[in-house]
């Protein structure tokens, strides 16, 4: 809805293109065990998936195109994290 697709803080030196591989590489660089990183990503995907359902059901302050854009953005990010 805000048309700002960059992250607030860089992860691994990047503010865009957040993928599962990049997050796992970052977790390794900061010493987070792989199993913990996988659990955190799994939880994130589960919660965000629920957000998509909630937004589609109308549980968002945005309507019309703004809501549709939010759903598309969430779905895209979920695809990148899967």
Coordinates of N, CA, C and O in Angstrom, one line a residue:
X1 N 0.8 -1.2 0.0 CA 0.0 0.0 0.0 C 0.8 1.3 0.0 O 0.4 2.3 -0.4
X2 N 2.1 1.2 0.5 CA 2.9 2.4 0.6 C 3.9 2.5 -0.6 O 4.6 3.4 -0.7
X3 N 3.9 1.4 -1.4 CA 4.8 1.4 -2.6 C 6.3 1.4 -2.2 O 7.1 1.7 -3.0
X4 N 6.6 1.1 -1.0 CA 8.0 1.0 -0.5 C 8.3 -0.5 -0.3 O 7.8 -1.1 0.7
X5 N 9.1 -1.1 -1.1 CA 9.3 -2.5 -1.1 C 10.7 -2.8 -0.4 O 11.0 -4.0 -0.4
X6 N 11.4 -1.8 0.0 CA 12.7 -2.1 0.7 C 12.5 -2.4 2.1 O 11.6 -1.9 2.8
X7 N 13.5 -3.1 2.7 CA 13.5 -3.4 4.1 C 14.0 -2.2 4.9 O 14.7 -1.4 4.3
X8 N 13.5 -2.0 6.1 CA 13.9 -0.9 6.9 C 15.4 -1.0 7.2 O 16.1 0.1 7.2
X9 N 15.9 -2.2 7.5 CA 17.3 -2.4 7.8 C 17.9 -3.4 6.8 O 17.2 -4.4 6.5
X10 N 19.2 -3.3 6.4 CA 19.7 -4.2 5.5 C 20.0 -5.6 6.2 O 20.3 -5.6 7.4
X11 N 19.8 -6.6 5.4 CA 20.1 -8.0 5.9 C 21.2 -8.5 4.9 O 20.9 -8.6 3.7
X12 N 22.4 -8.8 5.4 CA 23.4 -9.2 4.6 C 23.8 -8.2 3.6 O 24.2 -8.5 2.5
X13 N 23.7 -6.9 3.9 CA 24.0 -5.8 3.1 C 23.0 -5.4 2.0 O 23.2 -4.5 1.2
X14 N 21.8 -6.1 2.1 CA 20.8 -5.8 1.1 C 19.5 -5.3 1.7 O 19.2 -5.8 2.8
X15 N 18.8 -4.5 1.0 CA 17.5 -4.0 1.5 C 16.3 -4.6 0.6 O 15.2 -4.2 0.8
X16 N 16.7 -5.4 -0.4 CA 15.7 -5.9 -1.2 C 16.1 -7.4 -1.6 O 17.1 -7.8 -1.2
X17 N 15.2 -8.0 -2.4 CA 15.6 -9.4 -2.8 C 15.7 -10.4 -1.7 O 16.6 -11.2 -1.8
X18 N 14.9 -10.2 -0.7 CA 15.0 -11.1 0.5 C 14.5 -12.5 0.1 O 13.3 -12.7 -0.3
X19 N 15.4 -13.5 0.1 CA 15.0 -14.9 -0.2 C 15.4 -15.8 0.9 O 16.2 -15.4 1.8
X20 N 14.9 -17.0 0.9 CA 15.3 -18.0 1.9 C 16.8 -18.2 1.9 O 17.4 -18.2 3.0
X21 N 17.4 -18.3 0.8 CA 18.9 -18.6 0.7 C 19.6 -17.4 1.4 O 20.6 -17.7 2.1
X22 N 19.2 -16.2 1.1 CA 19.9 -15.1 1.6 C 19.8 -15.0 3.1 O 20.7 -14.7 3.9
X23 N 18.6 -15.3 3.6 CA 18.3 -15.3 5.1 C 19.1 -16.4 5.7 O 19.7 -16.2 6.8
X24 N 19.2 -17.6 5.1 CA 20.0 -18.7 5.7 C 21.5 -18.3 5.7 O 22.2 -18.7 6.6
X25 N 22.0 -17.7 4.6 CA 23.4 -17.3 4.6 C 23.6 -16.3 5.7 O 24.7 -16.3 6.4
X26 N 22.7 -15.3 5.9 CA 22.9 -14.3 6.9 C 22.9 -15.0 8.3 O 23.7 -14.7 9.2
X27 N 22.0 -15.9 8.5 CA 21.9 -16.6 9.8 C 23.2 -17.3 10.1 O 23.7 -17.3 11.2
X28 N 23.8 -17.9 9.1 CA 25.1 -18.6 9.2 C 26.2 -17.6 9.6 O 27.0 -17.8 10.5
X29 N 26.2 -16.5 8.9 CA 27.2 -15.4 9.2 C 27.2 -14.9 10.6 O 28.2 -14.5 11.2
X30 N 25.9 -14.8 11.2 CA 25.8 -14.3 12.5 C 25.8 -15.4 13.6 O 25.7 -15.1 14.8
X31 N 26.1 -16.6 13.2 CA 26.2 -17.7 14.1 C 24.9 -18.4 14.6 O 24.9 -19.1 15.6
X32 N 23.8 -18.1 13.9 CA 22.5 -18.7 14.3 C 22.5 -20.1 13.8 O 22.8 -20.4 12.6
X33 N 22.3 -21.1 14.6 CA 22.2 -22.5 14.1 C 21.2 -22.7 13.0 O 20.1 -22.0 13.1
X34 N 21.5 -23.5 12.0 CA 20.6 -23.7 10.9 C 19.2 -24.1 11.3 O 18.2 -23.6 10.8
X35 N 19.1 -25.0 12.3 CA 17.8 -25.5 12.8 C 17.0 -24.4 13.3 O 15.8 -24.3 13.1
X36 N 17.6 -23.5 14.1 CA 16.9 -22.3 14.6 C 16.4 -21.4 13.5 O 15.3 -20.9 13.5
X37 N 17.3 -21.2 12.5 CA 16.9 -20.3 11.4 C 15.7 -20.9 10.6 O 14.8 -20.2 10.2
X38 N 15.8 -22.2 10.4 CA 14.7 -22.9 9.7 C 13.4 -22.8 10.5 O 12.3 -22.6 9.9
X39 N 13.4 -23.0 11.8 CA 12.2 -22.8 12.6 C 11.7 -21.4 12.5 O 10.5 -21.2 12.4
X40 N 12.5 -20.4 12.6 CA 12.1 -19.0 12.5 C 11.5 -18.7 11.2 O 10.4 -18.1 11.1
X41 N 12.1 -19.2 10.1 CA 11.5 -19.0 8.8 C 10.1 -19.7 8.7 O 9.2 -19.2 8.1
X42 N 10.1 -20.9 9.2 CA 8.8 -21.7 9.1 C 7.7 -20.9 9.9 O 6.6 -20.8 9.4
X43 N 8.0 -20.4 11.0 CA 7.0 -19.6 11.8 C 6.6 -18.4 11.1 O 5.4 -18.0 11.0
X44 N 7.6 -17.7 10.5 CA 7.3 -16.5 9.7 C 6.4 -16.8 8.5 O 5.4 -16.1 8.3
X45 N 6.6 -17.9 7.8 CA 5.8 -18.3 6.7 C 4.4 -18.6 7.2 O 3.4 -18.2 6.5
X46 N 4.3 -19.3 8.3 CA 2.9 -19.7 8.8 C 2.1 -18.4 9.2 O 1.0 -18.3 8.8
X47 N 2.8 -17.5 9.9 CA 2.1 -16.3 10.3 C 1.7 -15.4 9.1 O 0.6 -14.9 9.0
X48 N 2.7 -15.2 8.2 CA 2.4 -14.4 7.0 C 1.3 -15.0 6.2 O 0.5 -14.3 5.6
X49 N 1.3 -16.3 6.1 CA 0.2 -17.0 5.3 C -1.2 -16.7 5.9 O -2.1 -16.5 5.2
X50 N -1.2 -16.7 7.2 CA -2.5 -16.3 7.9 C -2.8 -14.9 7.7 O -4.0 -14.5 7.6
X51 N -1.8 -14.0 7.5 CA -2.1 -12.6 7.2 C -2.7 -12.5 5.9 O -3.6 -11.7 5.7
X52 N -2.3 -13.2 4.9 CA -2.8 -13.2 3.5 C -4.3 -13.5 3.6 O -5.2 -12.8 3.1
X53 N -4.6 -14.6 4.3 CA -6.0 -15.0 4.5 C -6.9 -13.9 5.1 O -8.0 -13.6 4.7
X54 N -6.3 -13.3 6.2 CA -7.0 -12.3 6.9 C -7.3 -11.1 6.1 O -8.4 -10.5 6.1
X55 N -6.3 -10.6 5.3 CA -6.4 -9.5 4.4 C -7.5 -9.8 3.4 O -8.3 -8.9 3.1
X56 N -7.4 -10.9 2.8 CA -8.4 -11.3 1.8 C -9.8 -11.4 2.3 O -10.8 -11.1 1.6
X57 N -9.9 -11.7 3.6 CA -11.2 -11.7 4.3 C -11.7 -10.3 4.7 O -12.8 -10.2 5.3
X58 N -10.9 -9.3 4.4 CA -11.4 -8.0 4.7 C -10.8 -7.4 6.1 O -11.2 -6.3 6.5
X59 N -9.9 -8.1 6.7 CA -9.4 -7.7 8.0 C -8.2 -6.8 7.8 O -7.1 -7.1 8.3
X60 N -8.4 -5.7 7.1 CA -7.3 -4.8 6.8 C -7.9 -3.4 6.6 O -9.1 -3.3 6.2
X61 N -7.2 -2.4 6.9 CA -7.8 -1.0 6.7 C -7.9 -0.6 5.2 O -8.5 0.3 4.9
X62 N -7.2 -1.4 4.4 CA -7.2 -1.0 3.0 C -8.3 -1.8 2.2 O -8.6 -2.9 2.5
X63 N -8.7 -1.2 1.1 CA -9.7 -1.7 0.3 C -9.3 -1.6 -1.2 O -8.4 -0.9 -1.5
X64 N -10.0 -2.4 -2.0 CA -9.8 -2.3 -3.4 C -8.3 -2.6 -3.9 O -7.7 -3.6 -3.4
X65 N -7.8 -1.7 -4.7 CA -6.5 -1.9 -5.3 C -5.4 -2.0 -4.2 O -4.5 -2.8 -4.3
X66 N -5.5 -1.2 -3.1 CA -4.5 -1.2 -2.1 C -4.4 -2.6 -1.4 O -3.4 -3.1 -1.1
X67 N -5.6 -3.1 -1.1 CA -5.7 -4.4 -0.5 C -5.1 -5.5 -1.5 O -4.4 -6.4 -1.1
X68 N -5.5 -5.4 -2.7 CA -5.0 -6.4 -3.7 C -3.5 -6.3 -3.8 O -2.8 -7.3 -3.9
X69 N -2.9 -5.1 -3.8 CA -1.5 -4.9 -3.9 C -0.8 -5.5 -2.6 O 0.2 -6.2 -2.7
X70 N -1.4 -5.4 -1.5 CA -0.9 -5.9 -0.2 C -0.9 -7.5 -0.3 O 0.1 -8.1 0.0
X71 N -1.9 -8.0 -0.8 CA -2.0 -9.5 -0.9 C -0.9 -10.0 -1.9 O -0.2 -10.9 -1.6
X72 N -0.8 -9.3 -3.0 CA 0.2 -9.7 -4.0 C 1.6 -9.6 -3.4 O 2.5 -10.5 -3.6
X73 N 1.9 -8.5 -2.7 CA 3.2 -8.4 -2.1 C 3.5 -9.5 -1.0 O 4.6 -10.0 -1.0
X74 N 2.5 -9.8 -0.2 CA 2.7 -10.8 0.8 C 2.9 -12.2 0.1 O 3.8 -12.9 0.5
X75 N 2.1 -12.5 -0.9 CA 2.3 -13.7 -1.6 C 3.6 -13.8 -2.3 O 4.3 -14.9 -2.2
X76 N 4.1 -12.8 -2.9 CA 5.4 -12.8 -3.5 C 6.5 -13.0 -2.5 O 7.4 -13.9 -2.7
X77 N 6.4 -12.3 -1.3 CA 7.5 -12.5 -0.3 C 7.4 -13.9 0.3 O 8.5 -14.5 0.5
X78 N 6.2 -14.5 0.4 CA 6.1 -15.9 0.9 C 6.8 -16.8 -0.1 O 7.4 -17.8 0.3
X79 N 6.6 -16.6 -1.4 CA 7.2 -17.4 -2.4 C 8.7 -17.4 -2.3 O 9.4 -18.4 -2.5
X80 N 9.2 -16.2 -2.1 CA 10.7 -16.0 -2.0 C 11.2 -16.7 -0.7 O 12.4 -17.1 -0.7
X81 N 10.4 -16.8 0.3 CA 10.9 -17.5 1.5 C 10.7 -19.0 1.6 O 11.3 -19.7 2.4
X82 N 9.9 -19.5 0.7 CA 9.6 -20.9 0.7 C 10.7 -21.8 0.2 O 11.6 -21.3 -0.4

